[in-house]
Coordinates of C-alpha atoms in Angstrom, one line a residue:
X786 CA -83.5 -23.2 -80.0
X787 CA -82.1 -26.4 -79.0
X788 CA -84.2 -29.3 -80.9
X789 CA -81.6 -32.1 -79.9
X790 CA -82.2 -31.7 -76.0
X791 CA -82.7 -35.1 -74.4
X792 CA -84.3 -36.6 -71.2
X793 CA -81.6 -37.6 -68.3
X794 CA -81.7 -41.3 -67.2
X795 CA -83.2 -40.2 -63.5
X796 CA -85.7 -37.5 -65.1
X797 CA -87.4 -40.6 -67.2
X798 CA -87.5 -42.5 -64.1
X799 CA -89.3 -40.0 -62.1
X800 CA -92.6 -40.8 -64.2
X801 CA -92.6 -44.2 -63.2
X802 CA -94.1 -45.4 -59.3
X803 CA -92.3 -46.4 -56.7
X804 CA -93.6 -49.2 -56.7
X805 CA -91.8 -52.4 -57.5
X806 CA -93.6 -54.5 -60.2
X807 CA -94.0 -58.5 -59.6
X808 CA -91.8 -60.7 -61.5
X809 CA -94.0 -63.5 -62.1
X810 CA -93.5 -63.7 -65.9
X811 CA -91.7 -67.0 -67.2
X812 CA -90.5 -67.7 -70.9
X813 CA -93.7 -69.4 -71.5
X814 CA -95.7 -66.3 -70.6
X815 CA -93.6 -64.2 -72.7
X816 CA -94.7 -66.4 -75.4
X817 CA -98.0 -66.9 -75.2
X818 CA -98.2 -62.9 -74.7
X819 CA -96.8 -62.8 -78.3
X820 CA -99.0 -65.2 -80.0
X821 CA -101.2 -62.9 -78.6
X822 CA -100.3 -59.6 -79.4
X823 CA -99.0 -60.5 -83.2
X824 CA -101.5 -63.1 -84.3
X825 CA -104.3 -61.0 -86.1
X826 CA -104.6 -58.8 -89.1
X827 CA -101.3 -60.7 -91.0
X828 CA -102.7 -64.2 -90.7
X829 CA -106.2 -63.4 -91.1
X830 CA -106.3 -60.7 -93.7
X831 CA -102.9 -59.5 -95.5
X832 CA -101.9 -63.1 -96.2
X833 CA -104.4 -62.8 -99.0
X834 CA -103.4 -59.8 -100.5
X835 CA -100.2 -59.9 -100.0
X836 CA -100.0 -63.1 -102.1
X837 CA -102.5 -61.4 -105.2
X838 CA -100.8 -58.2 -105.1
X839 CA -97.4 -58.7 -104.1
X840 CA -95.1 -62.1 -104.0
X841 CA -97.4 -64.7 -105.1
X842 CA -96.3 -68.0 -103.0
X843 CA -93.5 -66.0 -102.5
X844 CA -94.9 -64.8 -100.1
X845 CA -94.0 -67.4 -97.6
X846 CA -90.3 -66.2 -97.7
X847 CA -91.6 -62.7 -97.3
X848 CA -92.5 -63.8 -93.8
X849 CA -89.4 -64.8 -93.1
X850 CA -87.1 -62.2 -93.8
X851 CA -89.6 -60.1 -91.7
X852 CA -89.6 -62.3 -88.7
X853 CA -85.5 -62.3 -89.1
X854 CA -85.8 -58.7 -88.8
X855 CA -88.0 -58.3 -86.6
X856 CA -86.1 -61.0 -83.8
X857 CA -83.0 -58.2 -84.2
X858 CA -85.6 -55.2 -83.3
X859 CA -87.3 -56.5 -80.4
X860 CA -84.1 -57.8 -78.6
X861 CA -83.1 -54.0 -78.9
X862 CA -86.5 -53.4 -77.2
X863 CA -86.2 -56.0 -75.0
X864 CA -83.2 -54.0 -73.3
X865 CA -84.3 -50.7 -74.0
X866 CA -87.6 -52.0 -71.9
X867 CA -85.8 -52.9 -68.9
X868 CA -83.3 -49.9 -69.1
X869 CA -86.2 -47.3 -69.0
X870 CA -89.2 -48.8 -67.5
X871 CA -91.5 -45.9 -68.8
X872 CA -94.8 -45.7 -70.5
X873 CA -94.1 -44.3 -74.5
X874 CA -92.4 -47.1 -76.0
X875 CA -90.5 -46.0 -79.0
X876 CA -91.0 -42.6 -78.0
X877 CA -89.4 -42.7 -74.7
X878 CA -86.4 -44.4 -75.9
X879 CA -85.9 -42.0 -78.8
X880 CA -86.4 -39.0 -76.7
X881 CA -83.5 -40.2 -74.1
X882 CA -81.2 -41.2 -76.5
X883 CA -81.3 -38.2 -79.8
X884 CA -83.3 -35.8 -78.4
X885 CA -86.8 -34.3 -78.7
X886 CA -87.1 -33.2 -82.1
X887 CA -86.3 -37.2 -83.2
X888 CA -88.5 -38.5 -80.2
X889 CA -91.5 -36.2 -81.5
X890 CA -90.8 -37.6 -84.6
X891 CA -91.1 -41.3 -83.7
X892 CA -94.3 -40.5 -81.2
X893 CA -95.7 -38.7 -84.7
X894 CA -94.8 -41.7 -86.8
X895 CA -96.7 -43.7 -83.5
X896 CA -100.0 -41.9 -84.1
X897 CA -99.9 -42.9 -87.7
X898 CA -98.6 -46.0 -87.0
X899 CA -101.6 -47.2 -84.0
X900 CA -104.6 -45.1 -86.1
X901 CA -103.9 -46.7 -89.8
X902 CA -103.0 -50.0 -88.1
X903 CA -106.4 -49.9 -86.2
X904 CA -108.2 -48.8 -89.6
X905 CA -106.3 -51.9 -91.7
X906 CA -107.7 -54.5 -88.7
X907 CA -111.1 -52.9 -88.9
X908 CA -111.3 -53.4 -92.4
X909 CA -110.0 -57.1 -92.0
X910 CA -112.6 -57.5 -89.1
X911 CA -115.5 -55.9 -92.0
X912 CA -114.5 -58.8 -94.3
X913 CA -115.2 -61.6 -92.0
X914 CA -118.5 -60.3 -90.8
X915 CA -119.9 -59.8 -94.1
X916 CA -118.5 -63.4 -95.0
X917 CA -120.3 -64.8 -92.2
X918 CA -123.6 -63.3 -93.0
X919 CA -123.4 -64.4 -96.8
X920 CA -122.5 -67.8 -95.1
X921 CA -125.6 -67.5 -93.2
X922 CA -127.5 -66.2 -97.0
X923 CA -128.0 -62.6 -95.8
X924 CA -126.4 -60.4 -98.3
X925 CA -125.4 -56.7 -97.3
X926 CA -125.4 -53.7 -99.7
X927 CA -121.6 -53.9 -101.5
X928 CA -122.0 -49.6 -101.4
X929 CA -122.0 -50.1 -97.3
X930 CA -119.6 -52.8 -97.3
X931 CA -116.9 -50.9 -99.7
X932 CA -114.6 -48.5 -100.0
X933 CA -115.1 -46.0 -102.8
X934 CA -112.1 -47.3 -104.9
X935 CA -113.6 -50.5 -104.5
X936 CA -117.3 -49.4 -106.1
X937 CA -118.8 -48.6 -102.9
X938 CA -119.6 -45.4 -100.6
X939 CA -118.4 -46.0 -97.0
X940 CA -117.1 -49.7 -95.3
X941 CA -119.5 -49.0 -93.0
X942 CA -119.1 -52.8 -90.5
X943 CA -116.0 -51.4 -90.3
X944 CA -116.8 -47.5 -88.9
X945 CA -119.3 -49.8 -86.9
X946 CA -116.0 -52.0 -85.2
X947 CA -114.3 -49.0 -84.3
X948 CA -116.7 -46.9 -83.0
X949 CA -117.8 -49.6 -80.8
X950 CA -114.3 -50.0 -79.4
X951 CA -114.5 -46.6 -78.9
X952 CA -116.9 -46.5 -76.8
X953 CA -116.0 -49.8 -74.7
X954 CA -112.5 -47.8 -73.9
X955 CA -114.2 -44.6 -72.6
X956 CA -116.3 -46.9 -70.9
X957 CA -113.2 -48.0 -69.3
X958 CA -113.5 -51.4 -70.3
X959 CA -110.0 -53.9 -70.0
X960 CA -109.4 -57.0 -71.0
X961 CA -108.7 -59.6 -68.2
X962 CA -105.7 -61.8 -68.7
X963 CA -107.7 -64.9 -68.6
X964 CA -109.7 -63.8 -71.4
X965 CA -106.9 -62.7 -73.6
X966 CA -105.4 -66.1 -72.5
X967 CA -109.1 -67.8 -74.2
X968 CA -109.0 -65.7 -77.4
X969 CA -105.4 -66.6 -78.1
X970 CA -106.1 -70.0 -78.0
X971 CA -109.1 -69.4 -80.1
X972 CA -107.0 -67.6 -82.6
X973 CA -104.8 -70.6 -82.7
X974 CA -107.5 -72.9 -83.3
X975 CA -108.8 -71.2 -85.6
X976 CA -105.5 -71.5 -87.9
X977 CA -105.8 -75.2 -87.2
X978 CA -108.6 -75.6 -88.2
X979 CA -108.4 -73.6 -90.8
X980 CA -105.4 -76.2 -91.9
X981 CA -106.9 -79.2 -91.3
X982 CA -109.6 -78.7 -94.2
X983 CA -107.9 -76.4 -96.2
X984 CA -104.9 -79.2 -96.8
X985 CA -106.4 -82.1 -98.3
X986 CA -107.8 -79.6 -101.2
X987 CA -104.0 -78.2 -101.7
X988 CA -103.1 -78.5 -105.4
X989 CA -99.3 -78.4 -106.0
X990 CA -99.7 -76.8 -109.3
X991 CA -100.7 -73.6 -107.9
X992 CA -97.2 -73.2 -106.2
X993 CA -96.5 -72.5 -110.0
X994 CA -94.5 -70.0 -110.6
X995 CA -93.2 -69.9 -107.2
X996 CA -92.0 -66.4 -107.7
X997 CA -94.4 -64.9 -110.5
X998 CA -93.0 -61.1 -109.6
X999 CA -89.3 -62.1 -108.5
X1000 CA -87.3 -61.3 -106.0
X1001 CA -88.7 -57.5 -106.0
X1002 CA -91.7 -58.9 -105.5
X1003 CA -90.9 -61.3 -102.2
X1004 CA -89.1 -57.9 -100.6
X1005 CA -92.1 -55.8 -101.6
X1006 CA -94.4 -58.4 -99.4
X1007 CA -91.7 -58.1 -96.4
X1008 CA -92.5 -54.6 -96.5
X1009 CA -96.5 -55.0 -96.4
X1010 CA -96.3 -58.0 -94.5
X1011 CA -93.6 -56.3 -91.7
X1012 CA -97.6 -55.2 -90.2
X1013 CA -98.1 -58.5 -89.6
X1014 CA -95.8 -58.5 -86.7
X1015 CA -97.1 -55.3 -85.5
X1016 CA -97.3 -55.5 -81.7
X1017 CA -94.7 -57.6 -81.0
X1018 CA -92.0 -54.9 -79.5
X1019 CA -94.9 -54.5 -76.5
X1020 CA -93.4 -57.6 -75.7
X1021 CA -90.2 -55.6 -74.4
X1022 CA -92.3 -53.8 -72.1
X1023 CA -92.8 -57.0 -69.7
X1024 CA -89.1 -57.1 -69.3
X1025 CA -89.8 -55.4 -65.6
X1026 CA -91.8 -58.1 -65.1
X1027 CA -90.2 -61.6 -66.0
X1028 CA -88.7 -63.8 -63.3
X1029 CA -84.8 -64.1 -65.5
X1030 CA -85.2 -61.3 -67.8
X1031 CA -81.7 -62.6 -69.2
X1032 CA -82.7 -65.8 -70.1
X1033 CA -86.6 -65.8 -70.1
X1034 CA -86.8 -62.6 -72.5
X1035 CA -84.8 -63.6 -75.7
X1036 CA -86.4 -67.0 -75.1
X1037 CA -90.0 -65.8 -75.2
X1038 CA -89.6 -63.0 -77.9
X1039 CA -88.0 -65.6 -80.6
X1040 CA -90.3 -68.5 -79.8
X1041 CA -93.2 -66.3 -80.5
X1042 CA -91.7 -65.1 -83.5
X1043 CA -90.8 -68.7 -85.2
X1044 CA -93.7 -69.8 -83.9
X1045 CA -96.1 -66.9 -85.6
X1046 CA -93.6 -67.1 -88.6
X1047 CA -94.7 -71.2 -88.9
X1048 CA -98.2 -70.7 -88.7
X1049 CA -98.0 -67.9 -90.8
X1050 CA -96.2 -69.9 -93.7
X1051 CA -98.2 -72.6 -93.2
X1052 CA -101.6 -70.8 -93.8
X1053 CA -99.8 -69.0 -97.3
X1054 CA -98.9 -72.5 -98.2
X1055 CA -102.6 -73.7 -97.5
X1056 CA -104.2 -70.8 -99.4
X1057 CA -102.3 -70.4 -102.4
X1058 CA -102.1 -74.2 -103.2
X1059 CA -106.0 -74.4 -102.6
X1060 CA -106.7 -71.1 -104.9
X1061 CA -104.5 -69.6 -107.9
X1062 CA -103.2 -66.5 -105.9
X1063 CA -104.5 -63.8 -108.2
X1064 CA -107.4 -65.0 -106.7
X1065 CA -107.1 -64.3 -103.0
X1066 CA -107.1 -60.3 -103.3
X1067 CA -109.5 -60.3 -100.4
X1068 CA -109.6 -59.2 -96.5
X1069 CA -110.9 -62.6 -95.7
X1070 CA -108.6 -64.6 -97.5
X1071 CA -109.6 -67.7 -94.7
X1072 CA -112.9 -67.8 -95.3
X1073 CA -112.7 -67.3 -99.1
X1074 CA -110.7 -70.1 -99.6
X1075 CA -112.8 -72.7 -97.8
X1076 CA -115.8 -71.1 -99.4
X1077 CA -113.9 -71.6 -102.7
X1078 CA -113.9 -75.8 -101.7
X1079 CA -117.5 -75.4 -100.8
X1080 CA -116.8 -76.0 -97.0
X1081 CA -119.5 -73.3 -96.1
X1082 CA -120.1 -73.9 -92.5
X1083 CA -116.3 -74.6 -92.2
X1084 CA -116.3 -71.2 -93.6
X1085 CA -118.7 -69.3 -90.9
X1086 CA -116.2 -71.0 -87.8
X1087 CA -113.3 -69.3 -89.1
X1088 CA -114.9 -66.4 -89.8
X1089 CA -115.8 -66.0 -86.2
X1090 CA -112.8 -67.1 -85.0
X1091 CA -111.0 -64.8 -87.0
X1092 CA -113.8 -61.7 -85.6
X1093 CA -113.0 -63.0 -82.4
X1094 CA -109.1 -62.3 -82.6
X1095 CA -109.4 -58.9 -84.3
X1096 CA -111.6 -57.4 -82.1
X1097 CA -108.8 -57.9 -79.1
X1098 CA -106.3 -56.0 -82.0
X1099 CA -108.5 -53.0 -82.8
X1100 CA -109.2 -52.5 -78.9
X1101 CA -105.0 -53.0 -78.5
X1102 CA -104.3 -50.2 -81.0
X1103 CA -106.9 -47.6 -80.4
X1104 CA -105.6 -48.1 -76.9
X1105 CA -102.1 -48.4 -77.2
X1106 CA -102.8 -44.9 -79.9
X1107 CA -104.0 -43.3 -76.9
X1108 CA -100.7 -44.0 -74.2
X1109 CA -98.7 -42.5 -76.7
X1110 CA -100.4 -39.2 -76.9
X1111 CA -100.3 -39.2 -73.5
X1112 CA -96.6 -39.6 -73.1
X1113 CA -96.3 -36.6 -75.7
X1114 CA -99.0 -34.8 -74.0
X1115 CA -96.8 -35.5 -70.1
X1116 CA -93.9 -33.8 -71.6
X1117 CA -95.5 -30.5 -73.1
X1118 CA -95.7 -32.2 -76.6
X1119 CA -99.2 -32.2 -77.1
X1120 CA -101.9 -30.0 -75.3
X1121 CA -102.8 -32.0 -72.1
X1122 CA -106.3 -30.1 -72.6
X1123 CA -107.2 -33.4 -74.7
X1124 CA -106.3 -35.8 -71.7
X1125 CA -109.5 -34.6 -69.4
X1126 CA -110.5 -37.4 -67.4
X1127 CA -113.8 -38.6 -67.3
X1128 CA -115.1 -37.8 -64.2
X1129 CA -117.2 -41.1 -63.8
X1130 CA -115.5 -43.7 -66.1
X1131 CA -112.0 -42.1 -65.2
X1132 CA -110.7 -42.3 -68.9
X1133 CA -108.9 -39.9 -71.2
X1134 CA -112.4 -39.7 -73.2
X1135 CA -112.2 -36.3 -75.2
X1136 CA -108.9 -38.1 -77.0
X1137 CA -110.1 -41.4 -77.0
X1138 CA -113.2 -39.9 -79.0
X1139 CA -111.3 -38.1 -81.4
X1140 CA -109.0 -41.2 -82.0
X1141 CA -112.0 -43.1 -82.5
X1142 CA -113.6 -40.8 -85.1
X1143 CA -110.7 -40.3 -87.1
X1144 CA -109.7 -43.9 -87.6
X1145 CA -113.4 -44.6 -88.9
X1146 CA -112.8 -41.9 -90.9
X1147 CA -109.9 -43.8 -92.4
X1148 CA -111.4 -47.4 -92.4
X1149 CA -114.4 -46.4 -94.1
X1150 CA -113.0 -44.8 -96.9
X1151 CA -109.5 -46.3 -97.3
X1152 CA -108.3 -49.6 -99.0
X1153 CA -106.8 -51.5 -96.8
X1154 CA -103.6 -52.1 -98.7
X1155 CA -102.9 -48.8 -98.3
X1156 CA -103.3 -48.5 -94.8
X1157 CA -101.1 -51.5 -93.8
X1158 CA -98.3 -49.9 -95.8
X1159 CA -98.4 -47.0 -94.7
X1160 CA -98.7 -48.1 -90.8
X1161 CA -95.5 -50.7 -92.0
X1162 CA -93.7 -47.2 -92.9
X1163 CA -94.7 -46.0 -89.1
X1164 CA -93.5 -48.6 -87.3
X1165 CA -90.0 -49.3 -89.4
X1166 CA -89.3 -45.2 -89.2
X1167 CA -89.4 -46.0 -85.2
X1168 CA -87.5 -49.4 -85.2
X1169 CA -84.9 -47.9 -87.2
X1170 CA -84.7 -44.8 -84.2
X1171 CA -84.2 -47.5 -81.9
X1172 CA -81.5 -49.6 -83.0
X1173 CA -79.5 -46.7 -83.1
X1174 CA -81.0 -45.4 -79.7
X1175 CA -79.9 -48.6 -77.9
X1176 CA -76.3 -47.9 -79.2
X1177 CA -76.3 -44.7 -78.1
X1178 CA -77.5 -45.3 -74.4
X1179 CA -75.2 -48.1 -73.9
X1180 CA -72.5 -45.6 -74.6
X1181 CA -74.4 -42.6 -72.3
X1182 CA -75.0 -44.7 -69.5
X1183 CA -72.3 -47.9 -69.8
X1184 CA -73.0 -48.5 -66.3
X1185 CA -76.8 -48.5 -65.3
X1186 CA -78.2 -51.3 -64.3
X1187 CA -80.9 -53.2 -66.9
X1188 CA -82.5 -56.2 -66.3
X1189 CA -81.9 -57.4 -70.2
X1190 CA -78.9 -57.0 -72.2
X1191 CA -78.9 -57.9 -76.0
X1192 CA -76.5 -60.1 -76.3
X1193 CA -73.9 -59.2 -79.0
X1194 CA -75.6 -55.7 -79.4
X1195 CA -73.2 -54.0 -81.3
X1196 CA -73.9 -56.8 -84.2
X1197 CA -77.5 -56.9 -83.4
X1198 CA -78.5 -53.5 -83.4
X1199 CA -76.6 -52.4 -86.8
X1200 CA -78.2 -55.8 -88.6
X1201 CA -81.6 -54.4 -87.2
X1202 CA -81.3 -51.1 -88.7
X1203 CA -79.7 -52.4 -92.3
X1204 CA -82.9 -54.5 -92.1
X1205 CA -85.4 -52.0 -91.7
X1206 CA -83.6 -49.3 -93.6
X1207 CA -84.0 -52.3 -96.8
X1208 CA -87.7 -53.1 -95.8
X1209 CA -88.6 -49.6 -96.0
X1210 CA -86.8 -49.0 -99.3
X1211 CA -89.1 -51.2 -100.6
X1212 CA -92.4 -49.4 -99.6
X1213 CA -94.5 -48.3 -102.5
X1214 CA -93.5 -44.6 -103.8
X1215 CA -97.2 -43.5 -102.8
X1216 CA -96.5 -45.0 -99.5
X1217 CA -93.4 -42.7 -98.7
X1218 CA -94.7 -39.5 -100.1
X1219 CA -97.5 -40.1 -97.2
X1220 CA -95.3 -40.4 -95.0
X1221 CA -93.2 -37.8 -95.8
X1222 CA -96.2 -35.8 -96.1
X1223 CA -97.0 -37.0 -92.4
X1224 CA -93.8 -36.6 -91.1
X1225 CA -93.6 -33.0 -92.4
X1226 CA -97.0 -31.7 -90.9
X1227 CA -96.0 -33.1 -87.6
X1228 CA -92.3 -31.5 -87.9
X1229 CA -94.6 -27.9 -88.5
X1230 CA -97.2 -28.9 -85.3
X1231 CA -93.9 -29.3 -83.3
X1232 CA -91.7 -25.9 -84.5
X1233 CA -95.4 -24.2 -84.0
X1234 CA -96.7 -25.8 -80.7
X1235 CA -94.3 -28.6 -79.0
X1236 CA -91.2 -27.0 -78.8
X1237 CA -92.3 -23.9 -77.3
X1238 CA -94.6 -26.0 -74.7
X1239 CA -91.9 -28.7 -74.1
X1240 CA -91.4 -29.5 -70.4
X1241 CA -88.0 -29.9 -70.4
X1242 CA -87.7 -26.4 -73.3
X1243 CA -89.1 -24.8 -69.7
X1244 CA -86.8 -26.4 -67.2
X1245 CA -83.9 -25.4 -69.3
X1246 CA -84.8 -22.0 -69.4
X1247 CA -85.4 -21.4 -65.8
X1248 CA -81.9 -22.6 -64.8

């Protein structure tokens, strides 16, 4: 039984079309994408918690040793994208470059990673709705607004949220680029505005202690707050598509980061000088603060801008959850009994439905600290895979041609992995016994079911 099998170069390439895809994507694209994709559920809800539960104003330095970090990853992806031009992400590349049983692993670590994420930005999405509504002085039951641990029955906005994406996907609904061009620009005005009368109510002596739980307690954050930057190694997957993927790429990818990274600081600074930070323990840190000032109707804009941009990320995940099933399912991975089409709507609807019901399952019952950890412990397990993937395929395949290269990568990629190896040291305990739980239930699904349906298990054994 041969668990470390691996995918050849021209095997990969077979999935993908003939077709060649447009460049048309400049370093300004590549940016605005990644305000896109990463502005959400870090700005808009974690920053909060993160702060009362974590780092205090710390916090702000949390964000930056996870932006460092997360500037090493994605130039890894960025190559990595270019090299193999394939749907799977994370998955592919681990499945080329250490074999199956490690690529499983990282698609596994995917489904928690997309299903837990989606259930932390539902939540988020809960807290601004019911804001808004006390705003406008209609007050909903706390038992269907709550999770059990926190005195209620079911977070039940939330199950709402992601039922409703649910359907809009099996629906076959897609976002147009102009509109996801609006809503980022509504996100970002949002945060400004947000600023603007959030500042002139900072008070300096709340920076006080800067670090009230040390050093330990700034790391800790990075490793909450790395789900802040979820999303941003899609950006690697437009690598086919930019005009210089050499220059345009690294470009893009850092100035999104720095530029997410300031905003992100800047709204921590805003909220813990306005409020104490033991204060902020909330999912709609925004709008709590400026109702805190009494800036009520300041409050309800926010609120809706902050709806607005988390809707786009719980649509994002609960589709992005559902491409990599379906890379696991192509290979023999997972039944492709689950993919049926839709024979009107022409989506994968039995999955799509089961991810739907699931995740509501999670975000109606499940804090949301504990989600974003564990979907933090998800994506590091598959950046970590990565980093040493791209070292491995360089040496595999010196010679194929990609349209990126990470510059330096034998510097890169090794700081990358130190990095996330540290971040997800610092994980909760309860955090890595889930996902060690995870990770061992999907290592059991794949001796059971994947490795005696693998594709390539089958082409092996008919040669």
């Amino acid at each position: 039984m041969n668990l470390l099998r691996r995918k050849s170069f021209d095997d990969l390439l077979a999935h993908t079309q003939e077709k060649k895809l447009t460049k048309a994507l400049g370093a300004f694209d590549i940016t605005l994408m990644g305000l896109g994709i990463i502005i959400g559920t870090g700005i808009f809800v974690l920053t909060g918690i993160g702060a009362a539960k974590y780092a205090g104003p710390g916090l702000m330095l949390s964000f930056v040793f996870a932006a460092i970090t997360c500037a090493f990853v994605c130039l890894a992806y960025s190559e990595l994208a270019s090299f193999l031009p394939v749907s799977g992400s994370s998955y592919t590349y681990a499945y080329a470059s250490l074999g199956e049983i490690f690529g499983w692993w990282v698609g596994w670590s995917l489904i928690l990673e997309y299903s837990v994420g989606a259930s932390a930005v539902a939540g988020g999405w809960s807290a601004y709705f019911v804001g808004i509504l006390h705003s406008c002085g209609i007050d909903l039951p706390k038992a269907l607004t709550s999770v059990p641990a926190d005195g209620g029955i079911i977070n039940l906005p939330a199950v709402l949220i992601v039922l409703l994406a649910t359907a809009l996907l099996v629906v076959g609904v897609r976002e147009s680029a102009k509109v996801n061009r609006i809503l980022v620009f509504v996100k970002i005005g949002t945060i400004f505005l947000f600023l603007f009368l959030a500042a002139p109510h900072i008070e300096p002596a709340n920076w006080q202690p800067f670090l009230p739980f040390g050093m330990q307690g700034v790391f800790a954050g990075t490793a909450v707050l790395f789900f802040a930057y979820l999303g941003f190694d899609a950006l690697s997957t437009a690598a086919e598509e930019t005009k210089n993927p050499k220059r345009d790429m690294p470009i893009g990818i850092i100035l999104a980061l720095a530029i997410c990274t300031i905003l992100y600081i800047a709204v921590c600074a805003a909220m813990t000088g306005v409020v104490p930070y033991p204060m902020l323990d909330t999912a709609a840190p925004a709008s709590y603060v400026l109702e805190y000032i009494g800036l009520h109707l300041g409050s309800a804009i926010v609120g809706t801008g902050a709806i607005c941009g988390l809707s786009t990320v719980v649509l994002g995940m609960l589709f992005a959850q559902s491409r990599a099933l379906y890379s696991m399912s192509r290979d023999g991975l997972m039944p492709m009994s689950l993919y049926k089409v839709h024979p009107k709507f022409h989506t994968p609807y039995i999955i799509q439905i089961i991810i739907g019901v699931v995740v509501a399952c999670i975000t109606g019952f499940t804090p949301i600290h504990i989600v974003a950890e564990t979907c933090s412990a998800g994506t590091i397990f598959a950046f970590l895979c990565s980093c040493v993937g791209i070292l491995i395929l360089r040496r595999v395949y010196p010679d194929k041609p990609r349209g990126f290269r990470c510059p330096a990568v034998h510097i890169i990629a090794p700081l990358g992995f130190i990095c996330c190896a540290f971040i997800f040291s610092e994980l909760s305990p309860h955090t890595l016994i889930l996902f060690g739980g995870w990770s061992v239930l999907g290592l059991l699904i794949y001796l059971v079911y994947g490795n005696r349906h693998s594709v390539l298990q089958k082409q092996e054994a008919g040669k």
